[in-house]
Coordinates of C-alpha atoms in Angstrom, one line a residue:
Chain A
M1 CA -96.3 4.2 -75.4
K2 CA -99.5 2.4 -76.3
L3 CA -100.4 -1.3 -75.7
S4 CA -100.6 -1.9 -79.4
D5 CA -96.9 -0.7 -79.8
L6 CA -96.0 -3.9 -78.1
T7 CA -97.0 -6.1 -81.1
Q8 CA -94.4 -4.3 -83.3
H9 CA -91.4 -6.0 -81.8
A10 CA -90.4 -8.6 -79.1
G11 CA -89.4 -7.4 -75.7
E12 CA -85.8 -7.0 -74.5
W13 CA -85.9 -10.4 -73.0
L14 CA -86.4 -12.1 -76.3
R15 CA -83.5 -10.4 -78.0
G16 CA -81.8 -13.9 -77.8
S17 CA -78.4 -12.2 -77.5
G18 CA -78.1 -12.4 -73.6
P19 CA -75.4 -14.5 -72.0
R20 CA -75.8 -18.3 -72.4
S21 CA -78.8 -17.6 -74.7
E22 CA -78.2 -21.1 -76.3
V23 CA -80.0 -22.5 -73.3
V24 CA -81.2 -19.7 -71.2
I25 CA -84.1 -17.7 -72.7
S26 CA -84.7 -15.3 -69.8
S27 CA -83.9 -14.4 -66.2
R28 CA -86.7 -13.1 -64.0
I29 CA -86.8 -11.7 -60.6
R30 CA -89.9 -10.7 -58.8
L31 CA -90.4 -9.0 -55.4
A32 CA -93.7 -9.3 -53.5
R33 CA -94.5 -6.2 -51.4
N34 CA -97.6 -5.0 -49.4
V35 CA -98.5 -1.5 -48.4
A36 CA -98.6 -1.0 -44.6
G37 CA -101.8 0.1 -43.0
F38 CA -104.0 -2.0 -45.3
N39 CA -105.2 -5.5 -45.1
F40 CA -103.8 -8.1 -47.7
L41 CA -106.2 -8.3 -50.6
S42 CA -108.0 -11.4 -49.4
R43 CA -109.6 -9.1 -46.7
C44 CA -109.9 -5.8 -48.6
T45 CA -113.3 -4.5 -49.4
R46 CA -114.0 -3.3 -53.0
H47 CA -113.5 0.2 -51.9
Q48 CA -110.2 -0.5 -50.0
R49 CA -109.0 -2.3 -53.2
Q50 CA -109.8 0.8 -55.4
V51 CA -108.1 3.1 -52.8
L52 CA -105.0 1.0 -52.8
E53 CA -104.9 0.7 -56.6
Q54 CA -105.1 4.6 -56.8
K55 CA -102.4 5.0 -54.3
V56 CA -100.0 2.5 -55.8
R57 CA -100.7 3.7 -59.4
Q58 CA -99.9 7.2 -58.4
T59 CA -96.8 6.5 -56.6
I60 CA -95.4 4.5 -59.5
L61 CA -96.2 7.1 -62.0
D62 CA -94.8 9.9 -59.8
A63 CA -91.6 8.0 -59.3
S64 CA -91.1 7.8 -63.1
L65 CA -89.4 4.5 -62.7
A66 CA -88.8 4.3 -66.4
P67 CA -89.3 7.0 -69.0
Q68 CA -92.7 6.4 -70.7
T69 CA -94.1 4.1 -68.2
L70 CA -97.4 2.6 -69.5
Y71 CA -100.0 1.9 -67.0
V72 CA -102.8 -0.5 -68.0
D73 CA -106.0 -0.5 -66.0
L74 CA -106.7 -4.2 -66.1
E75 CA -110.3 -3.9 -64.7
Q76 CA -111.0 -2.0 -67.9
A77 CA -108.9 -3.6 -70.4
P78 CA -110.5 -6.0 -72.9
E79 CA -109.6 -9.7 -72.6
V80 CA -107.3 -9.7 -75.7
D81 CA -105.1 -7.1 -74.2
R82 CA -104.9 -8.9 -70.9
Q83 CA -104.0 -12.0 -72.8
L84 CA -101.3 -10.1 -74.8
L85 CA -99.7 -9.1 -71.5
V86 CA -99.7 -12.6 -70.3
E87 CA -98.1 -13.8 -73.6
R88 CA -95.3 -11.2 -73.0
H89 CA -94.8 -12.3 -69.5
L90 CA -95.7 -8.8 -68.1
I91 CA -98.6 -10.1 -66.0
S92 CA -99.4 -13.5 -64.6
K93 CA -102.5 -15.6 -65.7
P94 CA -104.3 -15.2 -62.4
H95 CA -103.8 -11.3 -62.6
A96 CA -105.3 -11.3 -66.1
A97 CA -108.3 -13.5 -65.0
A98 CA -109.0 -11.7 -61.6
E99 CA -111.7 -9.1 -60.9
G100 CA -111.7 -5.8 -59.3
A101 CA -109.3 -2.8 -59.2
R102 CA -105.9 -3.9 -60.5
G103 CA -103.4 -2.9 -63.0
V104 CA -99.9 -3.1 -64.3
A105 CA -97.1 -0.5 -65.0
I106 CA -94.7 -1.3 -67.8
G107 CA -91.4 0.4 -68.4
K108 CA -90.5 1.2 -72.0
D109 CA -88.1 -1.6 -72.9
E110 CA -90.4 -4.1 -71.0
T111 CA -87.7 -5.1 -68.5
V112 CA -89.7 -3.8 -65.6
S113 CA -93.3 -4.5 -64.8
I114 CA -95.2 -3.8 -61.7
M115 CA -98.4 -5.7 -61.1
V116 CA -100.9 -3.8 -58.7
N117 CA -103.3 -5.7 -56.6
E118 CA -102.1 -9.2 -57.8
E119 CA -101.9 -11.7 -54.8
D120 CA -99.9 -9.0 -53.0
H121 CA -100.5 -5.2 -53.3
L122 CA -97.3 -5.0 -55.5
R123 CA -95.5 -7.6 -57.4
I124 CA -92.4 -5.9 -59.0
Q125 CA -90.8 -7.9 -61.8
V126 CA -87.6 -7.5 -63.9
L127 CA -87.2 -9.6 -67.0
R128 CA -84.0 -9.9 -69.0
S129 CA -82.7 -12.0 -71.9
G130 CA -80.3 -14.7 -71.2
L131 CA -78.6 -15.4 -67.8
Q132 CA -78.4 -12.0 -66.2
L133 CA -79.6 -12.6 -62.6
Q134 CA -77.1 -10.1 -61.0
E135 CA -78.2 -7.4 -63.5
A136 CA -81.8 -8.1 -62.9
W137 CA -81.2 -7.9 -59.2
D138 CA -79.5 -4.6 -59.4
Q139 CA -82.3 -3.2 -61.5
I140 CA -85.1 -4.5 -59.4
N141 CA -83.4 -3.4 -56.1
K142 CA -83.3 0.2 -57.4
V143 CA -87.0 0.1 -58.4
D144 CA -87.8 -1.3 -54.9
D145 CA -85.7 1.4 -53.2
Q146 CA -87.4 4.1 -55.3
L147 CA -90.9 2.8 -54.4
E148 CA -89.9 2.3 -50.7
S149 CA -88.9 6.0 -50.5
K150 CA -92.7 6.9 -51.2
L151 CA -94.5 3.8 -49.8
D152 CA -94.4 2.2 -46.4
F153 CA -94.1 -1.6 -46.9
S154 CA -95.3 -4.1 -44.4
F155 CA -92.3 -5.4 -42.6
N156 CA -91.5 -7.3 -39.4
P157 CA -88.0 -7.7 -38.2
R158 CA -88.5 -11.5 -37.6
F159 CA -90.4 -12.3 -40.6
G160 CA -89.1 -9.7 -43.1
Y161 CA -91.4 -8.4 -45.9
L162 CA -94.9 -9.6 -45.0
T163 CA -96.9 -11.2 -47.7
A164 CA -100.3 -12.6 -48.3
C165 CA -99.1 -16.2 -48.6
P166 CA -96.4 -17.2 -46.1
T167 CA -94.5 -19.1 -48.8
N168 CA -93.3 -15.7 -50.1
V169 CA -92.5 -14.0 -46.7
G170 CA -89.0 -12.7 -45.8
T171 CA -87.3 -11.5 -48.9
G172 CA -90.4 -11.8 -51.1
I173 CA -88.0 -12.8 -53.8
R174 CA -88.8 -15.3 -56.6
V175 CA -85.9 -15.9 -59.0
S176 CA -86.9 -17.8 -62.3
V177 CA -84.8 -18.7 -65.1
M178 CA -86.5 -19.9 -68.3
L179 CA -84.5 -22.7 -69.9
H180 CA -84.7 -24.4 -73.4
L181 CA -83.7 -28.0 -73.0
P182 CA -84.6 -29.7 -76.2
A183 CA -81.7 -32.1 -76.1
L184 CA -82.2 -33.3 -72.6
K185 CA -85.8 -34.0 -73.6
L186 CA -84.9 -35.9 -76.7
T187 CA -82.3 -38.0 -74.9
G188 CA -84.7 -38.8 -72.1
E189 CA -82.6 -37.2 -69.4
I190 CA -84.9 -34.4 -68.5
E191 CA -86.4 -36.4 -65.6
K192 CA -82.9 -36.4 -63.9
V193 CA -83.0 -32.5 -63.9
F194 CA -86.4 -32.6 -62.4
R195 CA -85.3 -34.9 -59.6
A196 CA -82.2 -32.8 -59.0
A197 CA -84.2 -29.7 -58.9
K198 CA -86.7 -31.2 -56.5
D199 CA -83.8 -32.3 -54.2
L200 CA -82.5 -28.8 -54.1
K201 CA -86.0 -27.5 -53.3
L202 CA -86.6 -25.7 -56.6
A203 CA -89.8 -25.6 -58.5
V204 CA -89.9 -26.7 -62.2
R205 CA -92.7 -25.2 -64.1
G206 CA -94.1 -24.5 -67.6
L207 CA -93.6 -21.5 -69.9
Y208 CA -96.2 -19.3 -68.0
G209 CA -95.3 -20.2 -64.4
E210 CA -97.4 -21.8 -61.7
G211 CA -99.9 -24.5 -62.9
T212 CA -98.7 -24.5 -66.7
E213 CA -97.4 -27.4 -68.5
A214 CA -94.0 -27.4 -70.2
T215 CA -94.5 -26.7 -74.0
G216 CA -91.9 -26.8 -76.7
D217 CA -89.2 -28.0 -74.2
F218 CA -89.3 -24.7 -72.2
Y219 CA -88.9 -25.0 -68.5
Q220 CA -89.0 -22.4 -65.8
I221 CA -86.9 -23.2 -62.6
S222 CA -87.5 -21.1 -59.5
N223 CA -86.5 -21.0 -55.9
Q224 CA -89.1 -21.9 -53.4
S225 CA -87.7 -20.8 -50.1
T226 CA -87.7 -17.1 -49.5
L227 CA -86.9 -16.9 -45.7
G228 CA -83.6 -17.3 -43.9
R229 CA -81.3 -16.5 -46.9
S230 CA -80.4 -13.1 -48.2
E231 CA -81.3 -12.0 -51.7
D232 CA -77.6 -12.1 -52.8
E233 CA -77.3 -15.7 -51.4
I234 CA -80.4 -16.9 -53.3
I235 CA -79.3 -15.2 -56.5
E236 CA -75.6 -16.5 -56.2
D237 CA -76.7 -20.0 -55.6
F238 CA -78.9 -20.0 -58.7
G239 CA -76.7 -18.0 -61.1
D240 CA -73.4 -19.4 -60.1
S241 CA -74.0 -23.1 -59.4
I242 CA -77.4 -24.6 -60.2
I243 CA -78.2 -23.0 -63.7
P244 CA -74.7 -23.4 -64.9
K245 CA -74.8 -27.1 -64.1
I246 CA -78.0 -27.7 -66.0
I247 CA -76.6 -25.6 -69.0
D248 CA -73.6 -27.9 -69.1
Y249 CA -75.9 -31.0 -68.9
E250 CA -77.8 -29.7 -71.9
H251 CA -74.6 -29.1 -73.9
H252 CA -73.5 -32.6 -73.1
A253 CA -76.8 -34.0 -74.4
R254 CA -76.5 -31.8 -77.5
K255 CA -73.0 -33.2 -78.2
T256 CA -74.3 -36.8 -77.6
L257 CA -77.0 -36.3 -80.0
I258 CA -74.7 -34.9 -82.8
S259 CA -72.1 -37.8 -82.4
E260 CA -74.6 -40.6 -82.0
K261 CA -77.7 -39.6 -83.6
G262 CA -76.6 -36.9 -86.3
V263 CA -78.9 -38.0 -88.9
A264 CA -81.9 -38.4 -86.7
L265 CA -81.2 -34.9 -85.3
D266 CA -80.9 -33.3 -88.7
D267 CA -84.1 -35.0 -89.8
K268 CA -86.0 -33.6 -86.8
V269 CA -84.7 -30.1 -87.3
S270 CA -85.3 -30.3 -91.2
R271 CA -88.8 -31.6 -90.6
A272 CA -89.6 -28.8 -88.2
L273 CA -88.3 -26.2 -90.8
G274 CA -90.1 -27.9 -93.6
L275 CA -93.4 -27.8 -91.8
L276 CA -93.0 -24.3 -90.6
R277 CA -92.2 -23.2 -94.2
S278 CA -95.0 -25.1 -95.8
A279 CA -98.0 -25.8 -93.5
R280 CA -101.2 -24.1 -94.1
L281 CA -102.8 -24.6 -90.6
M282 CA -100.7 -24.3 -87.5
A283 CA -101.8 -24.7 -83.8
T284 CA -100.1 -23.0 -80.9
D285 CA -98.6 -26.1 -79.2
E286 CA -97.4 -27.4 -82.6
T287 CA -95.8 -24.1 -83.4
L288 CA -94.0 -24.0 -80.1
L289 CA -92.6 -27.5 -80.5
L290 CA -91.5 -26.9 -84.1
L291 CA -89.9 -23.6 -83.3
S292 CA -88.2 -25.3 -80.3
H293 CA -86.6 -27.9 -82.7
L294 CA -85.7 -25.2 -85.1
R295 CA -84.1 -23.0 -82.3
M296 CA -82.0 -26.0 -81.2
G297 CA -80.9 -26.7 -84.9
V298 CA -79.9 -23.1 -85.3
H299 CA -77.9 -23.1 -82.1
M300 CA -76.2 -26.4 -83.0
G301 CA -75.2 -25.1 -86.4
R302 CA -77.4 -27.5 -88.3
V303 CA -79.5 -24.7 -89.9
K304 CA -77.7 -21.7 -91.3
D305 CA -80.3 -19.6 -93.1
V306 CA -82.6 -18.7 -90.2
D307 CA -81.5 -16.2 -87.5
L308 CA -82.4 -16.4 -83.9
G309 CA -84.1 -13.0 -83.7
T310 CA -86.6 -14.3 -86.2
I311 CA -87.3 -17.5 -84.2
N312 CA -87.7 -15.5 -80.9
E313 CA -90.2 -13.0 -82.6
L314 CA -92.2 -15.9 -84.0
F315 CA -92.4 -17.5 -80.5
L316 CA -94.0 -14.4 -79.4
L317 CA -96.0 -13.0 -82.2
T318 CA -97.6 -16.3 -83.3
Q319 CA -99.5 -16.6 -79.9
P320 CA -103.3 -16.1 -79.9
A321 CA -103.6 -12.7 -78.6
H322 CA -100.6 -11.3 -80.6
L323 CA -101.9 -12.7 -83.8
Q324 CA -105.2 -11.0 -83.3
K325 CA -103.7 -7.7 -82.3
I326 CA -101.4 -7.8 -85.3
Q327 CA -104.5 -8.4 -87.6
G328 CA -106.7 -6.1 -85.6
K329 CA -109.6 -8.6 -85.4
K330 CA -110.9 -11.5 -83.6
L331 CA -109.6 -14.9 -85.1
E332 CA -110.8 -18.2 -84.0
G333 CA -110.4 -22.0 -84.9
D334 CA -109.0 -22.7 -88.3
V335 CA -109.0 -19.0 -89.3
R336 CA -106.5 -18.3 -86.6
R337 CA -104.5 -21.4 -87.4
A338 CA -104.4 -20.3 -91.0
A339 CA -103.4 -16.8 -90.0
R340 CA -100.6 -18.3 -87.9
A341 CA -99.3 -20.5 -90.6
D342 CA -99.4 -17.6 -93.2
Y343 CA -97.4 -15.5 -90.9
I344 CA -94.7 -18.0 -90.1
R345 CA -94.4 -18.9 -93.9
A346 CA -94.0 -15.2 -94.7
R347 CA -91.3 -14.7 -92.1
L348 CA -89.4 -17.9 -92.8
N349 CA -89.5 -17.6 -96.5
G350 CA -88.2 -14.1 -96.4
H351 CA -91.3 -12.2 -97.5
Chain B
M1 CA -135.5 -48.9 -17.7
K2 CA -133.8 -52.1 -18.9
C3 CA -133.6 -53.5 -22.4
E4 CA -136.0 -56.3 -23.0
N5 CA -133.4 -58.3 -24.8
C6 CA -130.2 -57.9 -22.9
N7 CA -130.7 -56.0 -19.7
K8 CA -128.5 -53.1 -20.7
T9 CA -130.0 -49.7 -20.2
A10 CA -132.8 -49.1 -22.7
T11 CA -132.4 -46.0 -24.7
V12 CA -134.7 -46.7 -27.7
H13 CA -138.5 -46.5 -26.9
L14 CA -140.9 -47.7 -29.6
T15 CA -144.6 -47.5 -29.8
E16 CA -146.3 -49.6 -32.4
I17 CA -150.0 -49.8 -33.1
K18 CA -150.9 -53.3 -34.5
G19 CA -154.6 -54.3 -35.0
G20 CA -155.7 -51.5 -32.9
K21 CA -153.5 -52.5 -30.0
K22 CA -150.7 -50.5 -28.7
Y23 CA -147.4 -52.2 -28.1
E24 CA -144.3 -50.6 -26.5
K25 CA -140.9 -51.8 -26.8
H26 CA -137.9 -50.7 -24.8
L27 CA -134.4 -51.7 -26.3
C28 CA -130.8 -50.6 -26.1
E29 CA -129.2 -49.3 -29.2
Q30 CA -127.5 -52.5 -30.2
C31 CA -130.5 -54.6 -29.9
A32 CA -132.6 -52.0 -31.6
A33 CA -130.3 -52.0 -34.5
A34 CA -129.9 -55.8 -34.7
A35 CA -133.4 -56.8 -34.0
E36 CA -135.4 -54.2 -35.6
G37 CA -133.1 -52.9 -38.2
L38 CA -133.8 -49.5 -37.0
P39 CA -131.6 -46.6 -37.7
V40 CA -129.8 -45.8 -34.4
K41 CA -130.3 -42.2 -33.2
S42 CA -126.9 -40.9 -32.1
H43 CA -126.6 -39.1 -28.8
M44 CA -123.9 -36.8 -30.3
P45 CA -125.4 -33.4 -31.4
I46 CA -124.9 -33.0 -35.0
N47 CA -122.7 -29.8 -34.7
E48 CA -120.3 -31.6 -32.5
L49 CA -120.3 -34.5 -35.0
L50 CA -119.4 -32.2 -37.8
T51 CA -116.6 -30.4 -35.8
N52 CA -115.0 -33.7 -35.0
F53 CA -115.3 -34.6 -38.6
V54 CA -113.6 -31.5 -39.7
M55 CA -111.0 -31.9 -37.1
A56 CA -110.2 -35.4 -38.1
H57 CA -109.6 -34.2 -41.7
S58 CA -107.6 -31.0 -41.0
G59 CA -105.7 -32.4 -38.0
L60 CA -106.1 -29.3 -36.1
P61 CA -107.1 -29.1 -32.3
A62 CA -110.2 -27.1 -31.6
K63 CA -108.2 -24.4 -29.9
E64 CA -106.2 -23.7 -33.0
Q65 CA -109.3 -23.8 -35.2
S66 CA -110.9 -21.0 -33.4
L67 CA -107.8 -18.7 -33.3
T68 CA -108.8 -15.4 -34.7
C69 CA -106.8 -12.3 -35.7
E70 CA -108.4 -9.3 -33.8
H71 CA -107.4 -6.9 -36.6
C72 CA -108.9 -8.5 -39.7
G73 CA -111.1 -11.2 -38.1
I74 CA -109.5 -14.1 -40.2
T75 CA -109.4 -17.5 -38.3
W76 CA -106.5 -19.9 -38.4
A77 CA -109.0 -22.4 -39.9
E78 CA -110.0 -20.0 -42.8
F79 CA -106.2 -19.4 -43.5
R80 CA -105.6 -23.3 -43.5
Q81 CA -108.4 -23.6 -46.0
N82 CA -107.3 -21.0 -48.7
G83 CA -103.6 -20.5 -47.8
L84 CA -103.8 -16.7 -47.8
L85 CA -103.5 -14.5 -44.7
G86 CA -105.8 -11.5 -44.2
C87 CA -103.4 -8.8 -42.8
P88 CA -99.8 -8.2 -41.7
N89 CA -101.0 -8.7 -38.0
D90 CA -101.7 -12.3 -38.8
Y91 CA -98.0 -13.0 -38.6
V92 CA -98.1 -11.8 -35.0
A93 CA -101.5 -13.2 -34.1
F94 CA -100.6 -16.7 -35.5
E95 CA -96.9 -16.7 -34.8
K96 CA -96.8 -19.9 -32.9
E97 CA -98.9 -21.8 -35.4
L98 CA -97.2 -20.3 -38.4
T99 CA -93.6 -21.1 -37.3
P100 CA -93.7 -24.8 -38.0
L101 CA -95.4 -24.2 -41.3
L102 CA -92.7 -21.5 -42.3
A103 CA -89.9 -24.0 -41.4
R104 CA -91.5 -26.6 -43.7
A105 CA -91.9 -24.2 -46.6
H106 CA -88.6 -22.5 -46.1
D107 CA -86.0 -25.3 -45.6
G108 CA -86.1 -25.0 -41.8
A109 CA -85.7 -21.1 -41.7
T110 CA -87.9 -19.1 -39.4
H111 CA -86.1 -15.8 -39.5
H112 CA -85.6 -13.2 -42.1
V113 CA -82.0 -12.4 -43.4
G114 CA -81.6 -9.9 -46.1
K115 CA -82.9 -6.6 -47.2
Q116 CA -84.7 -4.3 -44.8
P117 CA -86.8 -1.2 -45.7
T118 CA -85.5 2.3 -45.0
R119 CA -88.7 3.3 -43.4
R120 CA -90.6 1.1 -40.9
G121 CA -94.1 0.3 -42.1
G122 CA -97.0 2.5 -41.1
S123 CA -94.9 5.1 -39.3
G124 CA -93.7 7.1 -42.3
V125 CA -90.6 7.8 -40.1
P126 CA -87.3 7.1 -41.8
M127 CA -85.5 4.2 -40.3
K128 CA -81.8 3.7 -40.3
R129 CA -81.1 0.9 -42.8
H130 CA -80.2 -2.1 -40.8
V131 CA -76.9 -3.6 -42.0
D132 CA -76.9 -7.3 -42.2
I133 CA -73.7 -8.0 -40.0
A134 CA -73.7 -11.7 -40.4
R135 CA -73.7 -11.3 -44.2
L136 CA -70.8 -8.8 -43.9
R137 CA -68.8 -11.2 -41.7
K138 CA -69.4 -14.0 -44.3
D139 CA -68.2 -11.8 -47.1
L140 CA -65.2 -10.8 -44.9
Q141 CA -64.2 -14.4 -44.5
K142 CA -64.6 -15.0 -48.3
A143 CA -62.4 -12.0 -49.1
I144 CA -59.7 -13.1 -46.6
E145 CA -59.8 -16.6 -48.2
A146 CA -59.4 -15.1 -51.6
E147 CA -56.7 -12.9 -50.3
D148 CA -58.5 -9.8 -51.4
Y149 CA -57.2 -7.7 -48.6
E150 CA -58.5 -4.4 -50.1
K151 CA -62.1 -5.8 -50.1
A152 CA -61.5 -7.2 -46.7
A153 CA -60.4 -3.9 -45.1
K154 CA -63.6 -2.2 -46.5
L155 CA -65.8 -4.9 -45.2
R156 CA -64.1 -4.7 -41.7
D157 CA -64.8 -0.9 -41.6
Q158 CA -68.3 -1.5 -42.5
I159 CA -68.8 -4.0 -39.8
K160 CA -67.2 -1.6 -37.2
E161 CA -69.5 1.1 -38.4
A162 CA -72.6 -1.1 -38.3
E163 CA -71.8 -2.3 -34.8
G164 CA -71.5 1.3 -33.7

């Protein structure tokens, strides 16, 4: 598998067919692990960092975690490739921007990625479409077991898995669910969700995690505490009670919109579709917002002739690095916005 | 020597040359500042002043500030500044200081519950997987409540085995 193959399709997590996909875009679990006998990265020399990267890279490739694992050396990779990996949620923004020996291993269907030398020596991640936390946990637990049979992870009976930042210590688990909440946004009730999440000690973030703004009504909700509760308890809490409540809340808002503001709703959705089908210049943020409204319209049965798979692919493939990879050249400013608009028009008008 | 103005101890000594004549003045700090508008020299050495300033802003006693991990050399103050630890040994070296911080970050919890590695770090020696007995007991309780006796029996056996 080559990196450029990724631009031919959307990853498994954007299939749009997972459970509760009308609200839940994806479920993600990540585990933070460090190799025993090494300092954390903040206190590693350049050489130690390289030794670690080599060691972990070799272990991952030997373990053949997924057939056709692709390993990307991020120290060598051009910026557009690193950006592409961020857009696909396979690496974090800080990992793309960092310096020194580091990389990422990606499984064939893109459900598994392992960041090497991010904030911790290993950040194992599983990303799946819809609400599939249990499945994601089963998968990541196996990957962790496999790596653990070859690597000694830093572990302490009291503090659990030791991590560079104490906010990740213990299980090292971060469970994140990406939600599409356009109706709660339109009815002005989204603030209530934020407040409730805060009371439950959960973090609400934008599309690309920490430090990013919510764009196009997409919100990522994650657990903050990683110590004192088992992985199963954290996942159960999330998947069985918190997320279903937010989904119900969004459904309720969608029903209210249809019964009380039907025309205004259809106007919003139709305008979105009209713009997407006709505009000649399209910026990233505007695209996200319009696609968000269109996605809502499709799910609420207000738009019949656009399928969800197309919308999901447009979300991914219209982002800056994807567009440039598809066209095979650097695109900037209006040229990029024009290329984006052309691409969207072609897909939505059935060309 | 007393202050010429107020009889307190004089700590500021000035020598002025006016019209070829030498005048000496001996004043206390307050009078020097008030009468002469002079900048008052502090008796506090500058490094002490700075340390106090840093303390006041970080809220850390000096003893904690200078705590150092003997393995990686990181100090507690450095950790507080950037939020990242230097090595696994920091969890031992700073255990006392980290505990309240962990409790704040993790909803009061200070002990790990959950998965354990099969090999203990560094040794390369396989470790018998520790079974989380508390978790099994909880599951057993749930199974009994749900009247799932088949599952309950299995869990009971697992607990027995884990307890050795």
